[in-house]
Short mmCIF file of C-alpha atoms in Angstrom, two decimals:
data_model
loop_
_atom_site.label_atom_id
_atom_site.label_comp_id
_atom_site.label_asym_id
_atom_site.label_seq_id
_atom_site.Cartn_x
_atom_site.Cartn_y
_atom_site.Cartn_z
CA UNK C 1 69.11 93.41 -24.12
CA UNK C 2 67.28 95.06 -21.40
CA UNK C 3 66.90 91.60 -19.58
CA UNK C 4 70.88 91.66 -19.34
CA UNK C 5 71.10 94.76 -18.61
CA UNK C 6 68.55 94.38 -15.84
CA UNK C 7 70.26 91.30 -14.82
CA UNK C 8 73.51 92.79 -14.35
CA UNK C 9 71.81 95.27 -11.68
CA UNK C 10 70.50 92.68 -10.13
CA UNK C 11 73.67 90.94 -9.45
CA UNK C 12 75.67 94.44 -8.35
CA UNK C 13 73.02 95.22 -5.84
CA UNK C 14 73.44 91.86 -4.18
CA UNK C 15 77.05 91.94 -4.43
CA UNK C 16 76.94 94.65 -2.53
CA UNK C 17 74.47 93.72 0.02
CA UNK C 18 76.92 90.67 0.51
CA UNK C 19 79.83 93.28 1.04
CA UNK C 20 77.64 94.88 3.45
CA UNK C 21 76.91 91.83 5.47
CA UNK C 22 80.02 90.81 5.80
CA UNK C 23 81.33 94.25 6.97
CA UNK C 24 78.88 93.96 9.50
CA UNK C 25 79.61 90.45 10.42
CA UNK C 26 83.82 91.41 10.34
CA UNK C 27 82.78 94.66 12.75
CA UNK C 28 80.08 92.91 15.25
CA UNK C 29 82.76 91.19 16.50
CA UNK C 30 85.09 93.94 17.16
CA UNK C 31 82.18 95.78 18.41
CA UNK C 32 81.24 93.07 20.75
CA UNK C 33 84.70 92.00 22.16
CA UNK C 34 84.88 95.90 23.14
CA UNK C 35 81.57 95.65 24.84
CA UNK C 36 83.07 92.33 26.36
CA UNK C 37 85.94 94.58 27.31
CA UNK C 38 84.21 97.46 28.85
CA UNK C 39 82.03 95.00 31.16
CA UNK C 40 85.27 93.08 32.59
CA UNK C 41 86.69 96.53 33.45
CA UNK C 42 83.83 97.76 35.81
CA UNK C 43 80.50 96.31 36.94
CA UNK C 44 79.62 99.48 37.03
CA UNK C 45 80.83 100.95 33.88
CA UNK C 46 83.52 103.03 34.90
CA UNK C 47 87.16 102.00 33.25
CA UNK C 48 89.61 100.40 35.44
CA UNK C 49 91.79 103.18 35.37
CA UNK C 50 88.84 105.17 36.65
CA UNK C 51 87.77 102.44 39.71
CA UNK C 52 91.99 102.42 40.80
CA UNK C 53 91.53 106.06 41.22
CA UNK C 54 88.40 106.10 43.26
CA UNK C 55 90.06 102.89 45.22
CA UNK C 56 93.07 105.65 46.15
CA UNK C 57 90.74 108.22 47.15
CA UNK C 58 88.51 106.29 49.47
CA UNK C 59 91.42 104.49 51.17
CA UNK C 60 92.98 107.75 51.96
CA UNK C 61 89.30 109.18 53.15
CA UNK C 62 89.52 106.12 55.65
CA UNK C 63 92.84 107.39 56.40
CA UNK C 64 91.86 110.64 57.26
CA UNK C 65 88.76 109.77 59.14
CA UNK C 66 90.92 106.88 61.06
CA UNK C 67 93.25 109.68 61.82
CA UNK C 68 90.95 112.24 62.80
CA UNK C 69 88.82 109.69 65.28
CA UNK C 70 91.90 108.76 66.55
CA UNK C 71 93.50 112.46 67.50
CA UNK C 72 89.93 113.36 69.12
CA UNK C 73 90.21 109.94 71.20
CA UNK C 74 93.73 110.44 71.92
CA UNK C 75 95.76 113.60 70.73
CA UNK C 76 93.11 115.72 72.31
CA UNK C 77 94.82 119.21 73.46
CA UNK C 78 93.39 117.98 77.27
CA UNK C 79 94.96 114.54 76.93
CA UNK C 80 98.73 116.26 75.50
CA UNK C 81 98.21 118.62 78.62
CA UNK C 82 97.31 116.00 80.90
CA UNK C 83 100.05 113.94 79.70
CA UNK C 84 102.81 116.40 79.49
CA UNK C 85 101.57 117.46 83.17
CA UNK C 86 102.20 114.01 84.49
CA UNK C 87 105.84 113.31 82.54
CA UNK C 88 106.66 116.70 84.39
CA UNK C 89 105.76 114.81 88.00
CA UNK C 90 107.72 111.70 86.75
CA UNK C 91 110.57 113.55 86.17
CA UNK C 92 110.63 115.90 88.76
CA UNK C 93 109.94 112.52 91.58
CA UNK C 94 113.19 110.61 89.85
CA UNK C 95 115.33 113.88 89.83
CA UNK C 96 114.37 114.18 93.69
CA UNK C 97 115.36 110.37 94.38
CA UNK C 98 118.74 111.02 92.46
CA UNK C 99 119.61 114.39 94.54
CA UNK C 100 118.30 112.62 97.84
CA UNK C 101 120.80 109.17 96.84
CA UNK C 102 123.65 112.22 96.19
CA UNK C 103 122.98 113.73 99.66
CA UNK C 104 123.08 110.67 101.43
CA UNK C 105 126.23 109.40 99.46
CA UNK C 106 127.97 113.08 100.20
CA UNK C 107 127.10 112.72 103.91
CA UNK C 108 128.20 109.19 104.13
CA UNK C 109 131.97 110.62 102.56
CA UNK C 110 132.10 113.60 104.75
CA UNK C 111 131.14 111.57 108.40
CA UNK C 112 132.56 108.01 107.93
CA UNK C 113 132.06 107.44 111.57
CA UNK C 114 128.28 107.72 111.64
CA UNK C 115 125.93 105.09 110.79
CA UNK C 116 124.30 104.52 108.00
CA UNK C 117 120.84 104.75 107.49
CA UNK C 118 118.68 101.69 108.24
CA UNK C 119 116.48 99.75 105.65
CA UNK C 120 112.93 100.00 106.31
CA UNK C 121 112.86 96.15 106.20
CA UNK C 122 115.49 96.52 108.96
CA UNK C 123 113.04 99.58 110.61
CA UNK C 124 109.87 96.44 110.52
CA UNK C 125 111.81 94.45 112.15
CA UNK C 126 112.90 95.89 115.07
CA UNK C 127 109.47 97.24 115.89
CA UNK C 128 107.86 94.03 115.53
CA UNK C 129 110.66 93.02 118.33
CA UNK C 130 110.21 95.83 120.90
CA UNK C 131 106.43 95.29 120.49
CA UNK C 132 106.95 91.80 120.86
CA UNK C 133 109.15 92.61 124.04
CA UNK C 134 106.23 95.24 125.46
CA UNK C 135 104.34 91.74 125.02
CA UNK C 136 106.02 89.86 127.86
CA UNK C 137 108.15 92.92 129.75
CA UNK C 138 106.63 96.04 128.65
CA UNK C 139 103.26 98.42 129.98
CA UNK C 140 99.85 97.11 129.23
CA UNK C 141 96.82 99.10 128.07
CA UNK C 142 93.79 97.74 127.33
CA UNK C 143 90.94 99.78 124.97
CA UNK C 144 87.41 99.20 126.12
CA UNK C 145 85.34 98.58 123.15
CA UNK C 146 82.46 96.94 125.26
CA UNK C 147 80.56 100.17 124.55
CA UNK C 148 80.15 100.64 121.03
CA UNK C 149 76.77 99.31 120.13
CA UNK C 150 75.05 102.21 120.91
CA UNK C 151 77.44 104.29 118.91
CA UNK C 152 76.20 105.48 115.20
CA UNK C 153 78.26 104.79 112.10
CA UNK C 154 80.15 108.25 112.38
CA UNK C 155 80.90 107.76 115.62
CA UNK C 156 82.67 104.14 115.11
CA UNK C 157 84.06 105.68 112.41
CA UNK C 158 86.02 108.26 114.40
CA UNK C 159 87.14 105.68 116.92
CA UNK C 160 88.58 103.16 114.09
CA UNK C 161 91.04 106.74 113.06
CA UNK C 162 91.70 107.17 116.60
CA UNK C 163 93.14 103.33 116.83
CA UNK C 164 94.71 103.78 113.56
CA UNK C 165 96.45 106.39 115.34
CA UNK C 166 97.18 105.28 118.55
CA UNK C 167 99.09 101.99 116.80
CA UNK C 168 101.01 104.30 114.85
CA UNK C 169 102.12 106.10 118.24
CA UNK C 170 102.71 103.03 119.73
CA UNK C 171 104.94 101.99 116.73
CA UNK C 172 107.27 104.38 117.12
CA UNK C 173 107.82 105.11 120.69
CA UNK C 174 111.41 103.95 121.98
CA UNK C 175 109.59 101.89 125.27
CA UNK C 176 106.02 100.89 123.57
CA UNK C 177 103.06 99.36 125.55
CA UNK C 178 101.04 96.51 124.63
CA UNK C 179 97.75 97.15 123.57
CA UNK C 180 94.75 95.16 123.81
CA UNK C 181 91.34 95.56 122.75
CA UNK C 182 88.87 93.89 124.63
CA UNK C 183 85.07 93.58 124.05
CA UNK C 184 85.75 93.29 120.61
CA UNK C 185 84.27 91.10 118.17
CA UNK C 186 85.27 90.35 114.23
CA UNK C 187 81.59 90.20 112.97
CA UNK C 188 81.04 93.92 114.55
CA UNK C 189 80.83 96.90 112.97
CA UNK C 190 83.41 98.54 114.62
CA UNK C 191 85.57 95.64 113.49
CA UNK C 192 84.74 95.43 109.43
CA UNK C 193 85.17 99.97 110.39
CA UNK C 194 89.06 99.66 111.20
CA UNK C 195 89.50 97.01 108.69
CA UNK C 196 87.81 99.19 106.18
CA UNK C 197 89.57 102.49 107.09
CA UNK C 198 92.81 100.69 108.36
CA UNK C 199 94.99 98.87 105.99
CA UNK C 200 96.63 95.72 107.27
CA UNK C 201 94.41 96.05 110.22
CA UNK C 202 94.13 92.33 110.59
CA UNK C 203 98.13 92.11 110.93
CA UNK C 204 98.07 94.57 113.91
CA UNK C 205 100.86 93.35 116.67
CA UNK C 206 98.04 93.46 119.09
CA UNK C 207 95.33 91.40 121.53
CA UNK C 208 92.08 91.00 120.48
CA UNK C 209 89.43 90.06 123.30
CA UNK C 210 85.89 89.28 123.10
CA UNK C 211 85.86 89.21 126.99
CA UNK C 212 85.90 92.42 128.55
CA UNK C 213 88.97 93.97 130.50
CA UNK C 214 87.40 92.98 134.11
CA UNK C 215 87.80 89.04 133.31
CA UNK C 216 90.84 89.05 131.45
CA UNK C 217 92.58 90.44 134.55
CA UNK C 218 92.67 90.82 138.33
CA UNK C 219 90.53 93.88 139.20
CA UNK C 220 93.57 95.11 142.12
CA UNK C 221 96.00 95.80 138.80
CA UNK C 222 93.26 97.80 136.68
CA UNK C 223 93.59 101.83 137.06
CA UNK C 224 90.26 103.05 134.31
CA UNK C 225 91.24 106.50 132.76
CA UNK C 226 88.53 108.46 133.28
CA UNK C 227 88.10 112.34 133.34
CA UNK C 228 85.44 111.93 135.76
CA UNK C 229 87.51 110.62 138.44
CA UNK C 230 88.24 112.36 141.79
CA UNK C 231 92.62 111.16 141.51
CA UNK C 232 95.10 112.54 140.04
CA UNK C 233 97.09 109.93 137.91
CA UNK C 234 100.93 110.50 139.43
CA UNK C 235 102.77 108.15 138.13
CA UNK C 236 102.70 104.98 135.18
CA UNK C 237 103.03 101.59 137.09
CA UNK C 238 104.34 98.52 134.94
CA UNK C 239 102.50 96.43 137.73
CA UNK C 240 99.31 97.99 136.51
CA UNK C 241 96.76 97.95 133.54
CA UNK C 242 95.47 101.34 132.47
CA UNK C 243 92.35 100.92 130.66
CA UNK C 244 90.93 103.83 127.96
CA UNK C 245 87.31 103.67 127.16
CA UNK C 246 86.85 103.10 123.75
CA UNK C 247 83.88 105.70 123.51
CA UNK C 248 83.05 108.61 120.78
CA UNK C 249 79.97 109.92 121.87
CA UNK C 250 78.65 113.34 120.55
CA UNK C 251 76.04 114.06 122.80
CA UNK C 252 79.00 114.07 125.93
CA UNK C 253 77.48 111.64 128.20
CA UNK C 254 79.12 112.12 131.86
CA UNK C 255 80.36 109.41 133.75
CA UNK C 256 79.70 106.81 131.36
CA UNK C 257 83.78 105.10 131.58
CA UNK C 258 83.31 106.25 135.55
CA UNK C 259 80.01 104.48 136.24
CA UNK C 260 81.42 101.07 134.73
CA UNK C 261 84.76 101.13 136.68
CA UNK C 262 82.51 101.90 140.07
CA UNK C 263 80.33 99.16 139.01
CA UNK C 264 83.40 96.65 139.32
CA UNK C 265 84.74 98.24 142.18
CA UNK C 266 87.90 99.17 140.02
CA UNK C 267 90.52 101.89 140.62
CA UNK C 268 90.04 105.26 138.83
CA UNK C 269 92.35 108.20 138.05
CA UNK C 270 92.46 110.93 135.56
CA UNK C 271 95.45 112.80 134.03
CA UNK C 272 96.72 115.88 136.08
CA UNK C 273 95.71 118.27 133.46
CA UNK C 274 94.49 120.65 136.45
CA UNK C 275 97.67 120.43 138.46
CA UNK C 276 99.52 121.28 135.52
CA UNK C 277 97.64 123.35 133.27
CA UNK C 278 95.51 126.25 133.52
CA UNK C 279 92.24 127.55 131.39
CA UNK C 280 92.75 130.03 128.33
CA UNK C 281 90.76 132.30 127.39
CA UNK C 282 88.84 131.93 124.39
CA UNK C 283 86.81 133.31 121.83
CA UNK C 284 84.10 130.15 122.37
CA UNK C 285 84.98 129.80 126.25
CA UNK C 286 85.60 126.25 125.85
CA UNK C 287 87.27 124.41 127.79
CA UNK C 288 87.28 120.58 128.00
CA UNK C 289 89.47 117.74 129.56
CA UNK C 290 87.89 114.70 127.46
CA UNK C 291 90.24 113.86 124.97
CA UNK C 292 90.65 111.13 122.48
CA UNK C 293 92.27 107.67 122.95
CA UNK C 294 95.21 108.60 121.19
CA UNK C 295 96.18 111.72 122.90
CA UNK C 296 95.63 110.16 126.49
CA UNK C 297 98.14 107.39 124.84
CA UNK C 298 100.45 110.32 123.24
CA UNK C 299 100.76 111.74 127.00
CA UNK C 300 101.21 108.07 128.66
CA UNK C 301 103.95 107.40 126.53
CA UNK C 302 105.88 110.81 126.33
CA UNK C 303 105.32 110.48 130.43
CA UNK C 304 106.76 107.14 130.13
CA UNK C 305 109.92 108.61 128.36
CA UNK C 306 110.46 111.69 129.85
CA UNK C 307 109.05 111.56 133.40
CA UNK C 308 107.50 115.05 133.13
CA UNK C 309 104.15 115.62 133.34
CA UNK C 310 104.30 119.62 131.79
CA UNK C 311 105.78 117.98 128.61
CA UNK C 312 103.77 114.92 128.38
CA UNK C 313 100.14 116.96 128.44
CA UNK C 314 101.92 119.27 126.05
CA UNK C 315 102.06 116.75 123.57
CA UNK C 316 98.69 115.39 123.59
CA UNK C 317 95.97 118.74 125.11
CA UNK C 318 95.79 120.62 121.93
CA UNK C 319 95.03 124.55 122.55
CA UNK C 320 91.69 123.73 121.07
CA UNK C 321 91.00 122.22 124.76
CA UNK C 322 91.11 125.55 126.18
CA UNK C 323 94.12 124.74 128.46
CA UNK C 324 97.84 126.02 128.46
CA UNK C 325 100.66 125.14 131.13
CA UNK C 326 101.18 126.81 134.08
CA UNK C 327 104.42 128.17 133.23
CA UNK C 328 103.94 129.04 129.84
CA UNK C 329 101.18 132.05 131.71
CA UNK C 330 104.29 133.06 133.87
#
């Protein structure tokens, strides 16, 4: 009796350790396909719903940092002004053109009889043929540049503006001359100067000499420019060749442009600044009557014009000579 009864215990307990095992066995999986579960959502443990979320937020971080990189590189409040300051200058130059075009247009309606104004193609080409004319028919100068080693870089400097200038003269006087520089080399400084500080120097509708202006041409039809000479200049002769010493020279050497003309036994004359002009008085008490190559040119060519002497020095002595006309003191 007591065996079966013990019996019977035995047999419920391991009944029910076989219930438990298989409970475990039935749950392990479970257990384990949600651990399965939980690693395929997130290597690093975080639910997929969770990593979609911090996906969001760090592409619209980027965002924001892309944006705010690119408003400091290019939305700055200087770069807005500087841009809104330049759209005002576009505007304002195309709203000018468009008034200008109505002018013209009005003035064309109200005087049919005048002409219209010329291209500036049109405006090239007719200088390039009165300086081709002054070529063949027209006055001659000639710019001595046989002096310019000596001359320091500020100095050659100066005299490349002064040619600038004296072709731009030359350009647009009605009767021009025809300029040529002699003594004047392409590997010299003075040379790679203009080209540097002139554009389209090397298109210039001009001669350029190595030789000097005493073997290019007879000595009898050279008259040298000089202030130093003893002659009045009276008149402009087309026979003739005027020559202007190409010379910038600080330190005001006398008789430099004289000495070489004696030297070839070639005529000299000055410009009549004392038969027609007087000194002014000045705070400095300067007076002077050596002037650059382009305003002995501006006076040669208004003479050549006009045929007035008073108006011609007008136009190229500047009051900072210390000299007025005669007329203007009476």
């Amino acid at each position: 009796m007591v065996n079966t009864v013990w019996l019977k215990e035995q047999r419920t307990k391991h009944m029910d350790w076989r219930l438990e095992g298989s409970t475990q066995k039935v749950e392990s999986p479970v257990l384990q396909g949600e651990e399965g579960i939980l690693e395929e959502t997130g290597e690093d443990g975080l639910p997929e719903g969770f990593q979609l979320l911090q996906i969001d937020a760090e592409g619209e971080c980027q965002e924001g940092e892309t944006l705010a990189t690119g408003s400091t590189a290019w939305c700055s409040k200087n770069v807005q002004r500087k841009q809104r300051h330049w759209e005002k200058i576009v505007a304002a130059k195309k709203s000018k053109r468009k008034q200008e075009k109505e002018r013209r247009k009005a003035n064309r309606a109200e005087n049919p009889g005048i002409c219209p104004q010329h291209s500036k193609r049109f405006l090239r080409a007719l200088t390039k043929e009165k300086l081709s004319e002054a070529k063949h028919s027209g006055p001659r100068l000639c710019i001595d540049l046989s002096m310019t080693h000596h001359m320091s870089k500020k100095e050659l400097s100066r005299l490349a503006g002064q040619i600038r200038r004296l072709y731009g003269s030359n350009k647009k006087a009605d009767r021009p001359f025809w300029i040529c520089l002699t003594g004047f080399t392409i590997d010299s400084p003075l040379y790679e100067e203009c080209v540097r500080m002139n554009d389209g120097f090397s298109s210039y509708l001009l001669d350029i000499k190595e030789e000097d202006c005493f073997s290019l041409f007879p000595l009898e039809t050279l008259v040298y420019l000089t202030p130093d000479s003893e002659h009045a200049l009276e008149d402009v002769d087309l026979n003739k060749v005027y020559i202007l010493g190409g010379l910038v020279d600080e330190s005001i050497q006398k008789k430099v442009t004289f000495q070489k003309a004696w030297e070839y036994s070639v005529k000299t004359a000055r410009l009549p600044i004392q038969e027609y002009m007087v000194r002014n008085q000045n705070g400095k008490n300067y007076h002077s009557e050596i002037l650059a190559i382009n305003q002995v040119f501006d006076i040669l060519s208004t003479y050549l014009e006009t045929r007035n002497w008073p108006e011609a020095l007008k136009k190229g002595v500047t009051s900072g000579k210390g000299y007025i006309l005669r007329n203007s003191v009476e």
